Amino acid sequence: MAIMVDNETSSSPAGGAQNDSSSSNETPTPGPHRDGRRSSRYRHVAAYHSQQRHSSLSRDSNDSPSFLGFRNLAVIVLVAMNLRLVIENYMKYGVLICIKCHDYRKQDVVLGSLLFALVPLQLFIAYVLELAAAERAKQTVGRTKKDDSAQEGERDQRAVRNIWRFALSFHILNIVLNLTVTSFVVYYYVHHPGIGTLCEVHAIIVALKNWSYAFTNRDLREAMVNPAAEFPLPDIYSTLPYPRNITLRNLIYFWMAPTLLYQPVYPRSPRIRWSFVAKRVAEFLCLSVFIWLLSAQYAAPVLVNSVDKFRNLAYASILERIMKLSPISLIIWLAGFFALFQSALNALAEVMRFADRQFYTDWWNSPSLGAYWRSWNRPVYLFMKRHVYSPLIGRGYSPFLASTIVFTISALLHELLVGIPTHNMIGVALCGMLAQLPLIALTAPMERVKGPSGRIIGNTVFWVSFCVVGQPLGALLYFFAWQAKYGSVSRMEN
Amino acid sequence: MAIMVDNETSSSPAGGAQNDSSSSNETPTPGPHRDGRRSSRYRHVAAYHSQQRHSSLSRDSNDSPSFLGFRNLAVIVLVAMNLRLVIENYMKYGVLICIKCHDYRKQDVVLGSLLFALVPLQLFIAYVLELAAAERAKQTVGRTKKDDSAQEGERDQRAVRNIWRFALSFHILNIVLNLTVTSFVVYYYVHHPGIGTLCEVHAIIVALKNWSYAFTNRDLREAMVNPAAEFPLPDIYSTLPYPRNITLRNLIYFWMAPTLLYQPVYPRSPRIRWSFVAKRVAEFLCLSVFIWLLSAQYAAPVLVNSVDKFRNLAYASILERIMKLSPISLIIWLAGFFALFQSALNALAEVMRFADRQFYTDWWNSPSLGAYWRSWNRPVYLFMKRHVYSPLIGRGYSPFLASTIVFTISALLHELLVGIPTHNMIGVALCGMLAQLPLIALTAPMERVKGPSGRIIGNTVFWVSFCVVGQPLGALLYFFAWQAKYGSVSRMEN
């Protein structure tokens, strides 16, 4: 094969000789060179080999050539290889997509809808709590104004702290109740993992919002009772000072806004561009259908075929299955990321006139796992930073310990999010999240390496650990656990 | 799946909060910010949403982010997908590599060696011819010096032209005899396609060298008889003027040198770096083994499995087979290119102290098919340019016609090179080469497009037409023809 092309013949096409100036510098070539048409004699003696030259891939060569063409080739081969898999899949399975085949039970839909309707009530309870706390604080401040002494100030602070202890215990009860009831219902009564996941995500989002609402209002309350010049509140809050922000309208805005951080005031965009909303919604719908097609046609057969391999612990086959699944899960993941963080959150933000749209930064370039977790999901990252990490640092915890606590909380929430809807608390999501800590420590030095090679190594570790191995392995493990528990191959991946 | 990761939790690892300056500009974050430890209060009120920001993938965003991470991802997925195919191949076929299985016949080896030994004799005949022509020309010049008139000059030119006609007819006879005998022997008596290809390549190289030797010496002779100031010979030749270059030693250097262009004098490197030679030879050997492994383990099963599909004309399956073969043939092609044009030719050039090592330029970036044919195989390209294209242009042919003639010659040589050793003159190589002309015309405008998009489109057309579809399709067709003729699946691909 290689020899066949050894002597492949090449030549200049129309006008080619003129383009190629590198070898014609000492030769009477045709065209506009030298004396024009008169130079038409003695062509065969042209000294094309007239100077020392190095092969461009040799080390002797001073200017390394561009390799942009190989980037194009990589993309082409990726497309071609996947297209081949599409054809192979079609020849093997035909069309697996079936709109009427969804086997969710009526009970699932009813319970899911009920949960979706009831969970936000938690925020109403939080509102009532905060309203009472604000009333109590206003009374304290009113008394302080009359009687302004150092002793009084201390007593006020103690009073505010008492209010907080009281409010906190109810908030915690509220949050725990919400998560427990949702998880209990989903685990025992909602069979379909898709519906279960939606309910669980909703409950966790509302719980985190409640947490943020409670703690932010506590600090606002303390700042009102004990205003200190050296700790000014952010300027942006001055238009709505505490306790004027404790209104149902303000809370409903926070409930709907694409953020987990409660602020009395947010930066707002001037108007709603409905065409922008329509485009984002269309993107979201198209990508959702795309993900569904990929799952049903490509991911499902791989998952089904891998159950036996897991049962027999055939490691080479399991590895092969992970690698077969990884491009599919990667595309689903990228499409899902775009659908949620770009399309859905931007659409929601536009409708809410919420101006801070930085829901993610360029996580795909992450030189380390740490950079990835800081950039891919900004709403949760900012929540953890403001309400867990920073307060712990403020209490004197070391950054390492604070990070460990953050990732432990995160790991528990992940386990809830995946284990409950799949009815298998097997701890894979928990371990996956906790495994981030050593990976972060391992790749952290890559951020500080000068030159591109460190960043490339860190980025490669990120992609391989997270997307190429981590996610498909997790999906396979939960699918296997599901099969072990329920036996028949179900449409889990829809 | 997408939902599972919706709420994934993120946080700053050790020291992360300091790195992330974008969101901490208005917040009392820990560490060296603001008042140090004193800013530890009111953390929960920090206004992380303090200004209007766009999602980086939105059109609203002014600075488009870097996508370098996705380039890394593409490479990783390519490696992972191919690694999976390696595992799949192993599970399906085991190890197919077998050193003792080569079934070449004794007759093939004997005839091949004989051809390798005899073909260079052609150059000896060419030498004798040129020696006689030079003697004759020297006599003419001697007579001219005595009797210097315009009429004499014209008679001299006629005499030289007569010498050339005489020499040319013998040269052509010599070349035709060489190619015919080699092709005849290979087609009818050398069964093994590998040995046949080597013999055929060797014969064609020697024929082209003979052609170049004859025409270059013709022009040198004419220049000696009729020296004209406006057509000076290249300066580099002045150290060895005609006919002092007509020596056996000079011809043997040309025979061994890595070029198809005869020049009396070449740029030379000062000394032989044997370590350089050793490295290049080691590269060549490793790559040869690599190519052999790939062919035996990966290409052969695909070829064997595709014979049925060709017989039944199952087009979807044929397409699938081409796509399955294309990454393999592509890697073999790239490895073969490097082994021959970088390793082998550089090693040979070093031994011969041949200083012009530009055997290729950066063909992988070619924005058009024309640029590719001008850059991937410089020895043949320069031969065609100096001895076919330029002379035709000099005779007044249009560039298009000259290119067509070049590609037709090239197509015929390709058909010889592939059709003869595989004993199937099915014309695929011929058509493949002739199909280059419309493709070149089609992609030529891409070279002139400003901005990168034109170059990327042209480069994509090049890779797809040539490497992703063209080569594997050609290999499949010749393999099928071989199977149709000889029945049993033979180790053609070794």
Coordinates of N, CA and C in Angstrom, one line a residue, chain A residues 207-335:
Chain A
A207 N -34.6 24.1 47.5 CA -34.0 24.0 48.9 C -32.8 25.0 48.9
L208 N -32.0 25.0 47.8 CA -30.8 25.9 47.8 C -31.2 27.3 47.8
K209 N -32.3 27.6 47.1 CA -32.8 29.0 47.1 C -33.3 29.4 48.5
N210 N -33.9 28.5 49.1 CA -34.4 28.8 50.5 C -33.2 29.1 51.4
W211 N -32.2 28.3 51.3 CA -30.9 28.4 52.1 C -30.3 29.8 51.9
S212 N -30.2 30.2 50.6 CA -29.7 31.5 50.2 C -30.5 32.6 50.8
Y213 N -31.8 32.5 50.6 CA -32.8 33.5 51.1 C -32.6 33.7 52.6
A214 N -32.5 32.6 53.3 CA -32.4 32.7 54.8 C -31.1 33.4 55.2
F215 N -30.0 32.9 54.7 CA -28.7 33.4 55.1 C -28.5 34.9 54.7
T216 N -28.9 35.2 53.5 CA -28.7 36.6 53.0 C -29.6 37.5 53.9
N217 N -30.8 37.1 54.2 CA -31.6 38.0 55.0 C -31.1 38.1 56.4
R218 N -30.4 37.0 56.9 CA -29.8 37.2 58.2 C -28.8 38.2 58.2
D219 N -27.9 38.2 57.2 CA -26.8 39.2 57.2 C -27.4 40.6 57.0
L220 N -28.4 40.7 56.1 CA -29.0 42.0 55.9 C -29.6 42.6 57.2
R221 N -30.2 41.7 58.0 CA -30.8 42.0 59.2 C -29.7 42.5 60.2
E222 N -28.7 41.7 60.3 CA -27.6 42.1 61.2 C -27.0 43.5 60.8
A223 N -26.9 43.7 59.5 CA -26.3 44.9 59.0 C -27.2 46.1 59.4
M224 N -28.5 45.9 59.4 CA -29.5 46.9 59.7 C -29.4 47.3 61.2
V225 N -29.3 46.2 62.0 CA -29.3 46.5 63.5 C -28.0 47.1 63.9
N226 N -26.9 46.7 63.2 CA -25.6 47.1 63.6 C -24.8 47.6 62.4
P227 N -25.2 48.8 61.9 CA -24.6 49.3 60.7 C -23.2 49.7 61.0
A228 N -22.2 49.2 60.2 CA -20.8 49.5 60.4 C -20.2 50.1 59.2
A229 N -19.5 51.2 59.2 CA -19.0 51.8 58.0 C -18.0 50.9 57.3
E230 N -17.2 50.1 58.1 CA -16.2 49.3 57.4 C -16.7 48.1 56.7
F231 N -18.0 47.8 56.9 CA -18.6 46.7 56.2 C -19.8 47.1 55.4
P232 N -19.6 48.0 54.4 CA -20.8 48.5 53.7 C -21.5 47.4 52.9
L233 N -22.8 47.5 52.8 CA -23.6 46.6 52.0 C -23.3 47.0 50.5
P234 N -23.4 46.1 49.6 CA -23.1 46.4 48.2 C -24.0 47.6 47.7
D235 N -23.5 48.5 46.9 CA -24.2 49.7 46.4 C -25.5 49.3 45.8
I236 N -25.5 48.2 45.1 CA -26.7 47.8 44.3 C -27.9 47.6 45.1
Y237 N -27.7 47.3 46.5 CA -28.8 47.0 47.3 C -29.5 48.3 47.9
S238 N -28.9 49.5 47.7 CA -29.3 50.7 48.3 C -30.7 51.1 47.9
T239 N -31.1 50.6 46.7 CA -32.5 51.0 46.2 C -33.6 50.3 47.0
L240 N -33.2 49.2 47.7 CA -34.3 48.4 48.3 C -33.7 47.9 49.7
P241 N -33.6 48.8 50.7 CA -33.0 48.4 51.9 C -33.8 47.4 52.7
Y242 N -33.2 46.6 53.5 CA -33.9 45.7 54.4 C -34.7 46.5 55.4
P243 N -35.9 46.2 55.8 CA -36.7 44.9 55.4 C -37.6 45.1 54.3
R244 N -37.4 46.2 53.5 CA -38.4 46.4 52.4 C -38.4 45.4 51.3
N245 N -37.3 44.6 51.3 CA -37.2 43.5 50.3 C -38.0 42.3 50.7
I246 N -38.5 42.2 51.9 CA -39.2 41.0 52.3 C -40.7 41.2 51.8
T247 N -40.8 41.0 50.5 CA -42.2 41.0 49.9 C -42.4 39.7 49.1
L248 N -43.6 39.3 48.9 CA -43.9 38.1 48.2 C -43.4 38.3 46.7
R249 N -43.6 39.5 46.2 CA -43.2 39.8 44.8 C -41.7 39.6 44.6
N250 N -41.0 40.1 45.6 CA -39.5 40.0 45.5 C -39.1 38.6 45.6
L251 N -39.7 37.8 46.5 CA -39.4 36.4 46.6 C -39.7 35.6 45.3
I252 N -40.9 35.9 44.7 CA -41.3 35.2 43.5 C -40.3 35.5 42.4
Y253 N -39.8 36.7 42.3 CA -38.8 37.0 41.3 C -37.6 36.1 41.5
F254 N -37.1 36.0 42.8 CA -36.0 35.2 43.1 C -36.3 33.7 42.8
W255 N -37.5 33.3 43.0 CA -37.9 31.9 42.8 C -37.7 31.6 41.3
M256 N -38.2 32.5 40.4 CA -38.2 32.3 39.0 C -36.8 32.7 38.3
A257 N -36.0 33.5 39.0 CA -34.8 34.0 38.3 C -33.8 32.8 38.2
P258 N -33.0 32.9 37.1 CA -32.0 31.8 36.9 C -30.7 32.0 37.8
T259 N -30.9 32.0 39.1 CA -29.8 32.1 40.0 C -30.2 31.3 41.3
L260 N -29.2 30.9 42.0 CA -29.4 30.3 43.4 C -29.0 31.3 44.5
L261 N -28.6 32.5 44.1 CA -28.1 33.5 45.1 C -29.2 34.5 45.3
Y262 N -29.7 34.6 46.5 CA -30.7 35.7 46.8 C -30.0 37.0 46.9
Q263 N -30.5 38.0 46.1 CA -30.1 39.4 46.3 C -31.4 40.2 46.3
P264 N -31.5 41.2 47.2 CA -32.7 42.0 47.1 C -32.8 42.6 45.7
V265 N -31.7 43.0 45.1 CA -31.8 43.7 43.8 C -30.8 43.0 42.9
Y266 N -31.2 42.8 41.7 CA -30.3 42.2 40.6 C -30.1 43.2 39.5
P267 N -29.0 43.1 38.8 CA -28.9 43.9 37.6 C -30.0 43.4 36.6
R268 N -30.7 44.4 35.9 CA -31.8 44.0 35.0 C -31.5 44.6 33.7
S269 N -32.0 43.8 32.7 CA -31.9 44.3 31.3 C -33.1 45.2 31.0
P270 N -33.0 46.1 30.1 CA -34.0 47.1 29.9 C -35.4 46.6 29.4
R271 N -35.4 45.5 28.6 CA -36.7 45.0 28.1 C -36.5 43.6 27.6
I272 N -37.6 42.9 27.4 CA -37.6 41.5 27.0 C -37.6 41.5 25.4
R273 N -36.5 40.9 24.9 CA -36.5 40.7 23.4 C -37.2 39.3 23.1
W274 N -38.4 39.4 22.6 CA -39.1 38.1 22.5 C -38.5 37.2 21.4
S275 N -37.9 37.9 20.4 CA -37.3 37.1 19.3 C -36.1 36.3 19.9
F276 N -35.4 36.9 20.8 CA -34.3 36.2 21.5 C -34.8 35.0 22.3
V277 N -35.9 35.2 23.0 CA -36.6 34.1 23.8 C -37.0 33.0 22.8
A278 N -37.6 33.4 21.7 CA -38.1 32.3 20.8 C -36.9 31.5 20.2
K279 N -35.8 32.2 19.9 CA -34.7 31.4 19.3 C -34.1 30.4 20.4
R280 N -34.0 30.9 21.6 CA -33.4 30.1 22.7 C -34.4 28.9 22.9
V281 N -35.7 29.1 22.9 CA -36.6 28.0 23.2 C -36.6 27.0 22.0
A282 N -36.4 27.5 20.8 CA -36.3 26.6 19.7 C -35.1 25.8 19.8
E283 N -34.0 26.4 20.1 CA -32.7 25.7 20.4 C -32.9 24.6 21.4
F284 N -33.6 24.9 22.5 CA -33.8 24.0 23.6 C -34.6 22.8 23.1
L285 N -35.7 23.1 22.3 CA -36.5 22.0 21.9 C -35.8 21.1 20.9
C286 N -35.1 21.7 20.0 CA -34.3 20.9 19.0 C -33.3 20.0 19.7
L287 N -32.5 20.6 20.6 CA -31.5 19.8 21.3 C -32.1 18.7 22.1
S288 N -33.3 19.0 22.7 CA -33.9 17.9 23.5 C -34.3 16.8 22.6
V289 N -34.9 17.1 21.4 CA -35.2 16.0 20.5 C -33.9 15.2 20.1
F290 N -32.9 16.0 19.8 CA -31.6 15.4 19.4 C -31.1 14.5 20.5
I291 N -31.1 14.9 21.7 CA -30.7 14.1 22.8 C -31.5 12.8 23.0
W292 N -32.8 13.0 22.8 CA -33.7 11.8 22.9 C -33.4 10.8 21.8
L293 N -33.2 11.3 20.5 CA -32.8 10.4 19.4 C -31.5 9.7 19.7
L294 N -30.5 10.4 20.1 CA -29.2 9.8 20.4 C -29.4 8.7 21.5
S295 N -30.1 9.1 22.5 CA -30.3 8.1 23.6 C -31.0 6.8 23.2
A296 N -32.1 7.0 22.5 CA -32.9 5.9 22.1 C -32.2 5.0 21.0
Q297 N -31.5 5.7 20.1 CA -31.0 4.9 18.9 C -29.5 4.4 19.2
Y298 N -28.8 5.2 20.0 CA -27.3 4.9 20.1 C -26.9 4.5 21.5
A299 N -27.4 5.2 22.5 CA -27.0 4.9 23.9 C -27.6 3.6 24.4
A300 N -29.0 3.5 24.1 CA -29.7 2.4 24.6 C -29.1 1.0 24.2
P301 N -28.8 0.8 22.9 CA -28.3 -0.6 22.6 C -27.0 -0.9 23.3
V302 N -26.1 0.2 23.4 CA -24.8 -0.1 24.0 C -25.0 -0.5 25.5
L303 N -26.0 0.2 26.2 CA -26.2 -0.1 27.6 C -26.8 -1.5 27.7
V304 N -27.8 -1.8 26.8 CA -28.4 -3.1 26.9 C -27.3 -4.2 26.7
N305 N -26.5 -4.0 25.7 CA -25.5 -5.0 25.3 C -24.4 -5.2 26.4
S306 N -24.3 -4.2 27.3 CA -23.2 -4.2 28.3 C -23.6 -4.9 29.6
V307 N -24.9 -5.2 29.7 CA -25.4 -5.8 31.0 C -24.7 -7.1 31.3
D308 N -24.7 -8.0 30.2 CA -24.0 -9.3 30.4 C -22.6 -9.1 30.8
K309 N -21.9 -8.2 30.2 CA -20.5 -8.0 30.4 C -20.2 -7.6 31.9
F310 N -21.1 -6.8 32.4 CA -21.0 -6.4 33.8 C -21.3 -7.6 34.7
R311 N -22.2 -8.4 34.3 CA -22.6 -9.6 35.2 C -21.4 -10.6 35.2
N312 N -20.7 -10.7 34.1 CA -19.6 -11.7 34.0 C -18.3 -11.0 34.4
L313 N -18.3 -9.7 34.7 CA -17.1 -9.0 35.0 C -16.0 -9.2 33.9
A314 N -16.4 -9.2 32.7 CA -15.4 -9.3 31.6 C -14.8 -7.9 31.3
Y315 N -13.6 -7.7 31.9 CA -13.1 -6.3 32.0 C -12.8 -5.7 30.6
A316 N -12.2 -6.6 29.7 CA -11.9 -6.0 28.4 C -13.1 -5.6 27.7
S317 N -14.2 -6.4 27.9 CA -15.5 -6.0 27.2 C -16.1 -4.8 27.9
I318 N -15.9 -4.7 29.2 CA -16.5 -3.5 29.9 C -15.8 -2.2 29.4
L319 N -14.4 -2.3 29.3 CA -13.7 -1.2 28.8 C -14.1 -0.9 27.4
E320 N -14.3 -1.9 26.6 CA -14.8 -1.6 25.2 C -16.1 -1.0 25.2
R321 N -17.0 -1.4 26.1 CA -18.4 -0.8 26.2 C -18.3 0.7 26.6
I322 N -17.4 1.0 27.6 CA -17.2 2.3 28.0 C -16.8 3.2 26.9
M323 N -15.8 2.7 26.1 CA -15.3 3.5 25.0 C -16.3 3.6 23.9
K324 N -17.1 2.6 23.7 CA -18.2 2.7 22.7 C -19.2 3.8 23.2
L325 N -19.5 3.8 24.4 CA -20.5 4.7 25.0 C -20.0 6.2 25.1
S326 N -18.6 6.3 25.2 CA -18.1 7.6 25.6 C -18.4 8.7 24.5
P327 N -18.2 8.4 23.2 CA -18.5 9.5 22.3 C -20.0 9.9 22.3
I328 N -20.9 8.9 22.5 CA -22.3 9.1 22.5 C -22.6 10.0 23.8
S329 N -22.1 9.5 24.9 CA -22.4 10.3 26.2 C -21.8 11.7 26.1
L330 N -20.7 11.8 25.4 CA -20.0 13.1 25.3 C -20.9 14.0 24.5
I331 N -21.4 13.5 23.4 CA -22.3 14.4 22.5 C -23.5 14.8 23.3
I332 N -24.1 13.8 24.0 CA -25.3 14.1 24.8 C -25.0 15.1 25.8
W333 N -23.9 15.0 26.5 CA -23.5 15.9 27.5 C -23.3 17.3 27.0
L334 N -22.6 17.4 25.8 CA -22.4 18.7 25.3 C -23.7 19.4 24.8
A335 N -24.5 18.5 24.2 CA -25.8 19.1 23.7 C -26.7 19.4 25.0

